[in-house]
Structures are given as C-alpha cells and as structure tokens.
XYZ file of C-alpha atoms in Angstrom:
568
model
C 24.100 21.505 -34.815
C 23.443 22.036 -31.121
C 22.737 18.583 -29.767
C 19.826 17.727 -27.829
C 21.762 17.020 -24.446
C 23.477 20.989 -24.960
C 20.413 22.018 -25.260
C 18.725 20.313 -22.330
C 21.793 21.586 -20.321
C 21.287 25.346 -21.104
C 17.614 25.305 -20.800
C 18.185 23.906 -17.116
C 20.719 26.335 -16.471
C 18.654 28.795 -17.946
C 15.624 28.192 -16.113
C 17.068 27.556 -12.724
C 15.743 24.023 -12.522
C 18.957 22.497 -11.199
C 21.635 23.341 -8.630
C 24.892 23.271 -10.961
C 26.732 21.250 -8.959
C 24.229 18.626 -9.262
C 24.000 18.957 -12.803
C 27.957 18.664 -13.084
C 27.469 15.036 -11.047
C 24.446 13.919 -13.429
C 27.182 14.819 -16.945
C 29.722 13.016 -15.271
C 27.607 9.648 -14.469
C 26.305 9.926 -18.071
C 29.950 10.313 -19.589
C 30.820 6.896 -17.579
C 27.866 4.703 -17.641
C 25.877 6.460 -20.721
C 22.267 6.828 -20.859
C 19.441 9.228 -20.994
C 20.939 12.428 -19.035
C 17.029 12.913 -17.993
C 16.427 9.679 -16.445
C 19.616 10.464 -14.614
C 18.405 13.648 -13.111
C 15.309 11.744 -11.823
C 16.883 8.992 -10.600
C 19.488 11.221 -8.247
C 15.985 13.299 -7.279
C 18.198 16.264 -8.539
C 14.953 17.439 -11.045
C 11.204 15.980 -10.753
C 9.733 14.000 -13.704
C 6.842 16.697 -14.088
C 9.452 19.769 -13.958
C 11.528 18.059 -16.437
C 8.855 17.395 -18.837
C 8.013 21.241 -18.563
C 11.657 22.414 -19.701
C 11.338 19.854 -22.622
C 8.111 21.315 -23.597
C 9.336 24.832 -23.459
C 12.275 23.180 -25.406
C 10.930 21.514 -28.055
C 7.917 23.124 -28.696
C 5.869 20.138 -28.054
C 2.848 19.975 -26.060
C 2.372 18.298 -22.555
C -0.241 15.948 -21.668
C -1.693 15.148 -18.197
C -2.600 11.049 -18.812
C -4.651 10.470 -15.928
C -7.232 13.172 -16.830
C -7.744 12.229 -20.610
C -9.875 9.730 -21.818
C -8.812 7.289 -24.974
C -10.551 5.474 -27.471
C -10.328 1.404 -27.640
C -9.655 1.450 -31.021
C -6.692 3.544 -30.843
C -4.938 1.195 -28.296
C -5.760 -1.344 -31.107
C -3.298 0.465 -33.800
C 0.103 -0.062 -31.126
C 0.562 -3.330 -30.046
C 0.781 -3.728 -25.659
C 4.637 -5.567 -25.993
C 5.456 -2.155 -28.257
C 3.769 0.301 -25.642
C 5.498 -1.910 -22.921
C 9.264 -2.093 -25.023
C 9.147 1.444 -25.595
C 6.793 3.280 -22.722
C 4.655 5.057 -25.112
C 0.845 5.469 -25.160
C -1.214 5.938 -28.366
C -3.653 9.093 -27.886
C -5.822 9.742 -30.894
C -6.011 9.417 -34.346
C -7.058 11.940 -37.211
C -6.719 11.130 -40.450
C -2.838 9.665 -41.318
C -1.302 11.106 -37.983
C -1.404 9.010 -35.039
C -0.741 10.604 -31.526
C 1.623 9.247 -29.070
C 2.406 9.825 -25.229
C 6.326 9.404 -24.510
C 9.268 10.463 -22.462
C 11.013 11.161 -24.899
C 10.278 12.469 -27.965
C 13.666 13.235 -29.695
C 14.032 8.860 -30.158
C 14.451 9.192 -34.076
C 14.441 4.784 -33.751
C 11.555 4.612 -31.918
C 8.932 7.211 -34.045
C 10.377 5.496 -37.197
C 9.897 2.091 -35.901
C 6.199 3.214 -34.590
C 5.686 4.991 -38.228
C 6.608 1.395 -39.998
C 4.540 -0.624 -37.425
C 0.957 1.970 -37.660
C 1.233 3.167 -40.919
C 0.434 6.175 -39.387
C 2.522 9.535 -39.413
C 3.843 9.961 -35.617
C 2.988 13.363 -33.464
C 4.568 13.464 -30.822
C 3.483 14.636 -27.275
C 5.133 14.915 -23.773
C 4.186 12.792 -20.846
C 5.982 11.155 -17.522
C 7.281 7.904 -18.149
C 5.515 7.255 -14.997
C 1.532 8.430 -15.952
C 2.522 6.306 -19.095
C 3.371 3.200 -17.247
C -0.082 3.900 -14.852
C -1.767 4.519 -18.584
C -0.427 1.104 -20.036
C -1.518 -0.704 -16.778
C -5.270 0.715 -16.978
C -5.388 0.127 -20.977
C -3.248 -3.009 -21.587
C -2.250 -4.622 -18.648
C -6.314 -4.955 -17.271
C -6.697 -8.509 -18.091
C -10.313 -9.166 -16.575
C -11.910 -8.580 -19.902
C -10.234 -11.450 -21.746
C -11.252 -13.897 -18.119
C -14.615 -14.752 -20.339
C -13.129 -15.574 -23.675
C -10.745 -18.377 -22.070
C -13.756 -19.585 -20.449
C -15.802 -19.956 -23.634
C -16.192 -23.813 -24.059
C -14.907 -25.214 -20.786
C -16.844 -28.351 -19.695
C -19.113 -27.474 -16.685
C -17.799 -29.347 -14.068
C -14.195 -31.008 -13.640
C -11.454 -28.779 -14.677
C -7.907 -30.337 -14.017
C -5.943 -28.345 -12.463
C -3.978 -31.024 -10.239
C -0.767 -29.482 -11.922
C 2.199 -29.400 -9.856
C 2.360 -25.879 -8.374
C 5.994 -24.157 -7.895
C 6.775 -22.152 -4.898
C 6.989 -19.207 -6.589
C 4.582 -18.540 -9.342
C 5.010 -15.826 -11.945
C 1.708 -14.242 -12.754
C 2.947 -11.614 -15.317
C 4.722 -14.397 -17.207
C 1.486 -17.225 -17.090
C -0.906 -15.188 -19.140
C 0.891 -15.446 -22.133
C 1.533 -19.660 -21.540
C -1.063 -20.908 -23.974
C -0.339 -24.642 -22.800
C -1.737 -23.506 -19.412
C -5.220 -25.174 -18.403
C -7.691 -22.111 -18.560
C -8.716 -22.107 -14.954
C -5.227 -21.414 -13.944
C -5.148 -18.575 -16.382
C -8.269 -17.117 -15.007
C -6.851 -17.324 -11.221
C -3.260 -15.556 -12.229
C -5.030 -13.178 -14.228
C -7.498 -12.255 -11.524
C -4.431 -12.303 -9.170
C -2.566 -10.372 -11.731
C -5.694 -7.406 -12.268
C -5.618 -7.350 -7.952
C -1.701 -6.457 -7.740
C -1.710 -4.109 -10.937
C -5.023 -1.928 -9.248
C -3.324 -1.979 -5.685
C -5.340 -4.183 -3.721
C -5.028 -5.182 -0.582
C -7.383 -8.022 -0.210
C -9.361 -9.835 -3.185
C -12.389 -11.376 -2.087
C -13.738 -14.573 -3.913
C -17.673 -15.394 -3.156
C -20.074 -17.417 -4.203
C -23.136 -16.713 -4.745
C -26.721 -18.220 -5.821
C -26.085 -18.181 -9.510
C -22.286 -16.578 -9.754
C -19.279 -16.356 -8.575
C -18.470 -12.661 -7.718
C -14.973 -11.037 -7.676
C -14.024 -7.945 -5.287
C -10.641 -6.161 -4.867
C -10.632 -3.596 -1.124
C -8.451 -0.895 -2.669
C -7.583 2.279 -0.172
C -9.856 0.356 2.342
C -12.860 0.124 0.118
C -14.379 -2.993 -1.816
C -14.635 -2.660 -5.382
C -16.697 -5.182 -7.251
C -14.297 -6.266 -9.943
C -15.916 -8.750 -12.345
C -18.538 -11.963 -11.933
C -17.352 -15.574 -13.231
C -20.063 -18.260 -14.173
C -21.460 -20.490 -11.179
C -19.947 -23.496 -13.338
C -16.215 -22.475 -13.038
C -17.088 -22.081 -9.210
C -15.549 -25.136 -7.591
C -12.543 -25.157 -10.174
C -11.135 -21.482 -8.918
C -11.638 -22.284 -5.270
C -9.903 -26.515 -5.926
C -7.322 -23.957 -7.532
C -6.560 -21.718 -4.852
C -6.452 -24.892 -2.356
C -3.866 -26.345 -4.553
C -1.532 -23.674 -4.598
C -2.062 -22.454 -0.825
C -1.227 -26.607 -0.138
C -5.007 -26.858 1.543
C -7.365 -29.729 1.340
C -9.333 -29.530 -1.742
C -11.887 -32.731 -0.543
C -12.605 -30.297 2.827
C -15.750 -28.274 2.096
C -17.216 -28.207 5.470
C -14.699 -27.047 7.715
C -12.945 -23.514 7.909
C -9.352 -23.842 6.236
C -6.216 -21.094 6.429
C -3.119 -21.038 4.386
C -0.443 -18.915 2.326
C 1.517 -18.924 -0.650
C 4.185 -16.882 -2.734
C 4.112 -15.454 -6.373
C 6.421 -13.375 -8.496
C 5.160 -10.214 -9.762
C 7.599 -7.654 -11.684
C 10.520 -8.483 -9.947
C 9.156 -8.843 -6.570
C 7.694 -11.246 -4.099
C 4.196 -11.308 -2.850
C 3.287 -13.005 -0.151
C -0.704 -14.190 -0.341
C -2.737 -15.154 2.882
C -5.451 -17.340 2.465
C -9.108 -17.991 4.348
C -11.649 -20.184 2.808
C -14.891 -19.970 5.163
C -17.930 -22.681 4.313
C -20.723 -20.288 3.074
C -24.370 -21.731 2.140
C -23.538 -21.311 -1.544
C -19.900 -22.230 -1.151
C -16.572 -21.646 -0.162
C -15.958 -17.861 0.217
C -12.408 -16.922 0.120
C -10.434 -13.669 1.082
C -6.788 -13.626 0.088
C -5.277 -10.847 1.819
C -2.066 -9.631 -0.124
C 1.240 -8.811 1.766
C 4.278 -6.969 0.038
C 7.327 -7.508 1.890
C 9.236 -4.476 0.037
C 6.598 -2.041 1.801
C 7.876 -3.101 5.450
C 12.020 -1.935 4.431
C 10.945 1.262 3.997
C 10.563 2.155 7.655
C 8.267 3.698 10.313
C 9.335 7.126 8.408
C 7.553 6.068 5.320
C 3.998 4.999 6.538
C 2.752 8.864 6.333
C 2.832 9.896 9.825
C 3.627 13.045 10.922
C 6.607 14.644 12.294
C 5.764 15.139 15.700
C 3.823 11.840 16.717
C 6.972 9.976 14.707
C 9.691 11.556 17.056
C 8.030 10.665 20.346
C 7.112 6.917 18.718
C 10.663 6.619 17.721
C 12.120 8.112 21.423
C 10.240 5.239 22.875
C 11.708 2.816 20.517
C 15.300 4.124 21.874
C 14.131 2.900 25.232
C 16.500 -0.743 26.017
C 12.998 -2.337 27.796
C 9.138 -1.637 28.544
C 6.118 -2.068 26.710
C 5.280 -0.252 23.358
C 1.272 -0.496 22.175
C -0.207 0.264 18.751
C -3.852 0.514 19.117
C -6.907 0.535 16.585
C -9.746 -1.344 14.805
C -9.118 -3.909 12.566
C -7.254 -2.902 9.117
C -5.774 0.185 10.850
C -2.372 -0.531 9.974
C -1.232 -1.763 13.397
C 0.510 -5.035 12.132
C 2.120 -2.916 8.998
C 3.215 -0.688 11.484
C 4.717 -3.434 14.582
C 6.603 -5.195 10.897
C 8.406 -1.867 10.192
C 9.132 -1.413 13.315
C 11.144 -4.518 13.704
C 12.519 -4.749 10.134
C 13.785 -0.935 10.745
C 15.686 -2.388 14.265
C 16.241 -6.289 12.758
C 20.879 -6.303 13.101
C 22.552 -9.377 13.734
C 23.425 -8.246 17.333
C 19.601 -8.390 18.445
C 17.375 -11.403 19.055
C 14.418 -10.932 17.600
C 11.079 -12.962 18.327
C 7.662 -13.197 16.803
C 4.517 -15.034 18.243
C 1.487 -14.598 15.246
C -1.866 -15.474 14.899
C -1.352 -15.869 12.109
C 2.189 -15.251 11.157
C 1.391 -12.400 8.322
C 4.906 -11.435 6.728
C 7.809 -14.395 7.057
C 11.071 -11.789 7.513
C 14.909 -13.202 7.198
C 16.569 -13.411 10.403
C 13.535 -13.192 12.792
C 12.345 -16.085 14.786
C 8.730 -15.740 14.192
C 6.430 -18.664 15.455
C 2.881 -19.444 14.851
C 0.280 -19.919 17.681
C -1.778 -22.741 17.729
C -3.959 -22.443 20.287
C -5.925 -26.245 19.247
C -2.408 -28.007 20.194
C -1.974 -25.424 23.085
C 0.235 -23.412 21.550
C -1.501 -20.289 22.845
C 0.214 -16.380 23.115
C 0.367 -17.026 26.898
C 2.242 -20.362 26.865
C 4.102 -19.513 23.838
C 5.295 -16.291 25.476
C 6.562 -17.944 28.423
C 8.440 -20.338 26.088
C 10.301 -17.658 23.964
C 11.236 -16.050 27.008
C 13.438 -18.813 27.958
C 14.873 -18.596 24.545
C 16.931 -15.397 25.206
C 15.092 -12.702 23.124
C 16.162 -9.056 23.207
C 12.847 -7.799 21.476
C 9.702 -9.602 21.143
C 6.213 -8.856 19.616
C 3.187 -10.471 20.549
C 0.309 -10.316 17.463
C -1.956 -8.777 20.243
C -3.138 -8.671 23.746
C -6.327 -10.936 24.142
C -6.374 -12.201 27.570
C -4.872 -11.238 31.295
C -2.732 -14.538 31.129
C -1.341 -13.268 27.922
C -0.922 -9.408 28.994
C 0.778 -10.264 32.546
C 3.315 -12.657 31.082
C 4.301 -9.405 28.395
C 4.143 -7.114 31.218
C 6.690 -8.759 33.539
C 8.878 -9.752 30.285
C 9.455 -6.312 30.005
C 10.226 -5.514 33.899
C 13.084 -8.081 33.316
C 14.907 -6.662 29.833
C 13.064 -6.917 27.447
C 11.142 -4.587 24.775
C 7.733 -6.070 23.951
C 5.652 -4.661 21.144
C 1.720 -5.938 20.869
C -1.568 -4.421 19.830
C -4.674 -4.500 21.502
C -8.043 -2.867 20.197
C -9.221 0.382 21.986
C -10.133 3.470 20.573
C -7.141 5.806 21.607
C -4.159 5.743 23.102
C -5.414 6.443 26.799
C -7.768 3.506 26.138
C -5.036 1.006 25.960
C -4.462 1.845 29.459
C -7.236 1.211 31.168
C -8.152 -2.192 28.820
C -5.238 -3.916 30.597
C -6.328 -2.732 34.034
C -9.731 -3.930 33.081
C -8.359 -7.807 31.510
C -6.899 -7.914 35.447
C -3.274 -6.481 35.148
C -2.727 -4.838 38.816
C -2.206 -0.744 37.952
C 1.490 -0.706 39.477
C 2.700 -3.681 36.545
C 0.889 -1.038 33.680
C 2.884 1.765 35.158
C 6.212 0.267 35.888
C 6.440 -1.137 32.177
C 4.450 0.800 29.685
C 6.778 3.084 27.618
C 4.184 4.193 24.795
C 0.759 3.672 24.460
C -0.207 5.069 20.557
C -3.503 4.288 18.645
C -3.186 4.557 14.970
C -6.187 4.879 11.565
C -5.168 4.831 7.824
C -6.915 7.757 6.010
C -7.050 7.663 2.102
C -4.919 10.697 0.488
C -6.263 12.733 -2.012
C -5.485 11.885 -5.762
C -2.357 13.786 -7.893
C -3.755 13.559 -10.919
C -7.035 15.375 -10.357
C -6.508 17.375 -7.354
C -8.472 20.803 -7.387
C -9.062 23.655 -5.070
C -12.645 23.775 -3.073
C -13.912 26.539 -0.855
C -14.930 25.144 2.252
C -17.209 28.314 4.507
C -16.027 29.362 7.348
C -19.458 27.965 8.982
C -18.657 24.302 7.848
C -15.344 24.371 9.242
C -16.960 25.604 12.775
C -19.421 23.238 12.864
C -17.364 20.238 13.118
C -14.785 22.053 15.425
C -12.074 22.692 12.785
C -10.367 26.244 13.129
C -8.429 26.937 9.968
C -4.897 28.234 9.627
C -5.637 32.516 9.436
C -7.069 33.433 6.313
C -6.811 29.789 4.732
C -10.614 28.558 3.413
C -9.535 27.260 -0.095
C -8.546 23.523 0.540
C -8.481 20.397 -1.683
C -10.232 17.481 -3.244
C -9.675 14.984 -5.687
C -12.630 15.767 -8.747
C -12.620 11.786 -9.963
C -10.163 10.544 -13.284
C -9.163 7.341 -14.780
C -6.116 7.091 -11.941
C -8.033 7.004 -8.944
C -10.838 5.051 -10.961
C -13.713 8.000 -10.112
C -13.094 7.902 -6.262
C -10.857 11.172 -6.107
C -8.215 9.245 -3.684
C -4.956 7.168 -4.520
C -3.661 5.326 -1.998
C -3.555 6.017 2.190
C -1.053 7.280 4.929
C -1.518 6.298 8.936
C -2.385 8.914 11.126
C -0.284 8.930 14.946
C -1.666 9.411 18.305
C 1.592 8.822 20.435
C 1.546 8.925 23.892
C 4.608 8.488 26.047
C 4.084 7.411 29.729
C 6.348 10.307 31.987
C 6.198 10.088 35.912
C 3.103 12.388 36.263
C 1.434 9.646 33.782
C 2.614 6.604 36.265
C 1.302 8.046 39.344
C -1.918 8.647 37.255
C -1.910 5.115 36.268
C -1.645 4.202 39.783
C -4.307 6.222 41.293
C -6.869 4.131 38.382
C -7.593 7.480 36.640
C -9.658 7.091 33.861
C -8.913 7.608 30.199
C -10.241 10.670 29.596
C -8.194 12.332 32.440
C -5.160 10.730 31.093
C -5.711 11.975 27.578
C -6.476 15.513 28.962
C -3.384 15.593 30.493
C -1.456 14.454 27.678
C -3.178 17.080 25.094
C -2.451 19.793 27.730
C 0.610 18.800 29.395
C 2.927 16.468 27.194
C 1.394 18.063 23.674
C -0.403 15.081 22.506
C -1.602 14.954 18.835
C -5.022 13.081 18.917
C -6.134 11.447 16.189
C -8.423 13.843 15.032
C -5.708 16.459 15.392
C -3.374 14.328 12.815
C -6.413 14.644 10.424
C -6.917 17.956 10.429
C -3.131 18.769 9.672
C -3.326 16.320 6.746
C -6.555 17.889 5.433
C -5.171 21.563 6.016
C -1.807 20.898 4.111
C -3.747 19.348 1.390
C -3.168 15.848 1.294
C -7.113 14.454 2.293
C -10.302 15.844 2.440
C -12.508 16.829 5.244
C -14.863 14.008 4.631
C -12.117 11.408 5.373
C -11.773 13.653 8.619
C -15.357 12.901 9.702
C -15.189 9.578 8.325
C -11.996 8.071 10.260
C -11.868 10.196 13.117
C -13.982 11.021 15.957
C -14.344 14.613 17.794
C -11.874 14.357 20.933
C-alpha cells in the first residue's frame, strides 16, 4: 500500500504548490532527522500551513475547519482533558451520539486516534485544522484561567493572606497555576498575569473601586475588562505585586515604581510596575515588556517599504541626530529599542539614558535617570559623553538643556537617538527651536525627523470583503486605485474577541533633512512650509498616506485610518 508520505509527495507535485527542489530538500531533512514531512515543509517556509491543510483535505477526503469561526460547547471541551489536547495538539469540536469530532493537524496519527478513543469512549471522527488555529483554540477554551479565580478565593479569610514567601528572580507562571501547595493569592496573581500574556495584553490595570477590585487588559491599544475580585482580597493582591517588584509593602501614601521578571512559555517577560495612591487604594499598572519582539528589527514593525528605506539610510550615517516623535503609546520606545538591538555589536559602544529603563538589553550600557538625586537627562548626558560612546539613546528630550547637549554631541561625532512629543515629523524641528535651540544648530545636527502611530490590523480569522461607495471615500479625501471599491473589514470572531482586529502595525512618516530643508530651518520656516516641501520634493509619505495605503491593501479599515491619523 502506498504510504501517506508518498501520497502527500504525489499530491504536492500534481497540485504545483511547492517547487521540486524544495520538496527534495525537505525529504532529505526528513531522512536525516526524522519527523513529519508536513511540519518540515512549514518550518522551512516551503508551503504555508493553510495550503498544506487544503492539500491533505483533498487527498484524504477529510473536511477542513476554520476554528476561529467555530464556537465550541463547554460540555464538549470537558470530554478531553487539557493535558491531552496540549500533548497531541488536538481540539474537540462536537459530539453527536457516540461520535466525537476532533480537529487535528495530522489525521493519520493512528496511535493518537486510539488513545482518544480509549480516553473518551467515543468513536473519533477527524477534521483537519492548522496547528496555529488549534493552539489558538486551546488557549481560548482551556488556558483561560480567569473563571477559576473565584474558586481559588472561596473560603479565604477576609484579612491578612500570608504572601511573604521568597520570590525568585524568575517565576514561571505557566507552572504555578498547577502548584496546589501555593497560597491562594499567589495563584490568583499568577493567573492574572498568565491570562494577560495569553491574550496579548500590553498593559494590566488593577484598579481598586469602592466595592470591588477591577482587572482590565489593554489589548491592541484598547482597554477590555477581564474580571473583578472581591474587595476583601485587594490588599493581599497589591502586597503580592509589591513583594514581586521588591517595593515597600508598608508604603501606601506615595507613588512607587518597580519591575519584576517571569518565565512564560520559554520566554523571559519583564513587567514594569507603577503604583499610584487613589481614593479606594493603590492602583497598579503593569506594562508588559517582551524582549524577544525587539530582536526582529525595524523591518518587522510593519512599516511600509518607502519610509523604512529613508529611515535605514539615516541610520547608516556615522553621526547626527535622529528623532522619533508621536504621542504616548505610539510605539516610539519600541522603535528606538529595535534600532539599538539591530545595530548592537561588540565594535560599537551604545549608551542609553532613560526614565525609566524599559527593556534590559545585553551588551548595552543603560542608565536610569533619577531627578531626585540630580541625575537628570541633561546632567546624565554630560557624563555619558565622557564615556566615549558611538551611539547614545536619550529616552526623551524634555527641555532646552537636554536638547542643547544632545545636539552639540551629535555634532562632535556621536549618533544621537531620541524622542519628542509632536504630531508630525516637521513639527519636531519647530519644537526644538521653540525650546530655545539655535536654528543653525538644529540644521547642522538633524539627520532625520520621523513621526509614527500604531494601527490595528484586520483579524485574518474573520476578514471579509465590503464595498465602500465612492462618495464616502471622496468625503474623507481618499482617492482609491482605478476601479477599486472593494475593501476589507473584520466581521468579529472568537480569535479577536469580536472586535474584528488582531494585532497592530506601525505607520511611519520619515522626513530626511537635505540642504534645502536645512536652509528652511535657518530661515525659521513654518512647520507647514517644511512639510509641504517634503511632500512635493522629497516624496514624503505622511501618516495619512501610510494609513490609506494600508487600508487599500487590505491590512486595516477606513475607521482605523480616520481614528489614528489627521487629514493633511
């Protein structure tokens, strides 16, 4: 009988979904290392998961399923234990009579089918789904621990939970949920962190109210209420986080800042902690900092090719100043960190001056500004320049003194990276002059001024086509490509929690400073004049241009374009 591998090879060749040479490479790897041919093809990017699913479905006459669009009954979930679905990467879908339908990425795993049959006492009917979709479904239906928190808190005393145990530098929240010997409050805090990371939250808000403790997650820029805890547990939760952050648990009247690390799914995640006294107790905001996202570099932040080329050209300069502007939460710090990670090497001395230090990076000298002891950005920058740096990252230019020192440093051979709070790239130039910096210094030092924002992406699990009338596009000043009136939006599904959006991308406005712009700066030209010149003569793509391009290529929606960017 022809083996499944041979049948898969045959169908891949006939379907022309993979190059012969790529298939030969994958077969050679399988012969040498073993493992699933399908998995090797996906890992080496020879074929996409969805294309392979379609191929297998046709070959085996087993229907495919899009799990993101499928709602699964809780009674069905309970038929297969969490340990089993994680071990085999399967997902129970439905039960009719004595037949249990299971989604799997490898439906020819006979041992798996037998195990499931013995475990559930049902006849197993397979359907095909991608491995990523199965993982998403497991995270949604099995790993959502929030509903367990009320059970953990049942029977707890109203006051004084003992949480003063020894906190290791790294705590694995994936395992702590299963440790029955842990104090209930330890498990509750760990489950809150675990759930936030599973749901891709960038911030966790723990907010004391009059009669309860509210937990909210910021996901793709929007705050979503996750759960509430009884008021009696408020002090214990706050104390637990203070202990993890090595803060003073007795201090309740003054703001405190700290940080701690956890281990999550093999990655080290940093949390930056801010505690602020409020009417009903200490409000805590935890910023989630995942260092692994920085190693991807600028090219993975979603910027369009044109502005990215301009930015990289400026980075190739040995000295000068590069500014990244935008409001709070627009991704400025992530962009700067990605740049620093990208250019970090043993041959380069990189020093950062921040308030606070967000990501701790290996091989880079990072300094925490402490204004209360006189270590401001300005004074710190003076000391940094005596350390023979090649590249200096200043967290933010807040005043004339910092701006003046940074600009003069960029003229003496250092590459200075920093941020400003302005609305667009050209606005950063006039902001520096308004601070009191002489125009000739700005003109001589500035290499590039950029502005950025973050836009939500349409969820791929529920993306659908929509028709937008030309009259609507005309009203908002968008000129569609010739003959185009079909665009996209997210319908809302389980994967995106009904929002229609999943993940975010950056949009970038990059203004290169050439001789003409320098001349305009010397003559104190207005922001509008500099921006107009950039658009007409330098091909500057504004934030609105970037957003519209992402809308027209199906990455985002018209609503996001109007929400995130202003009309030029």
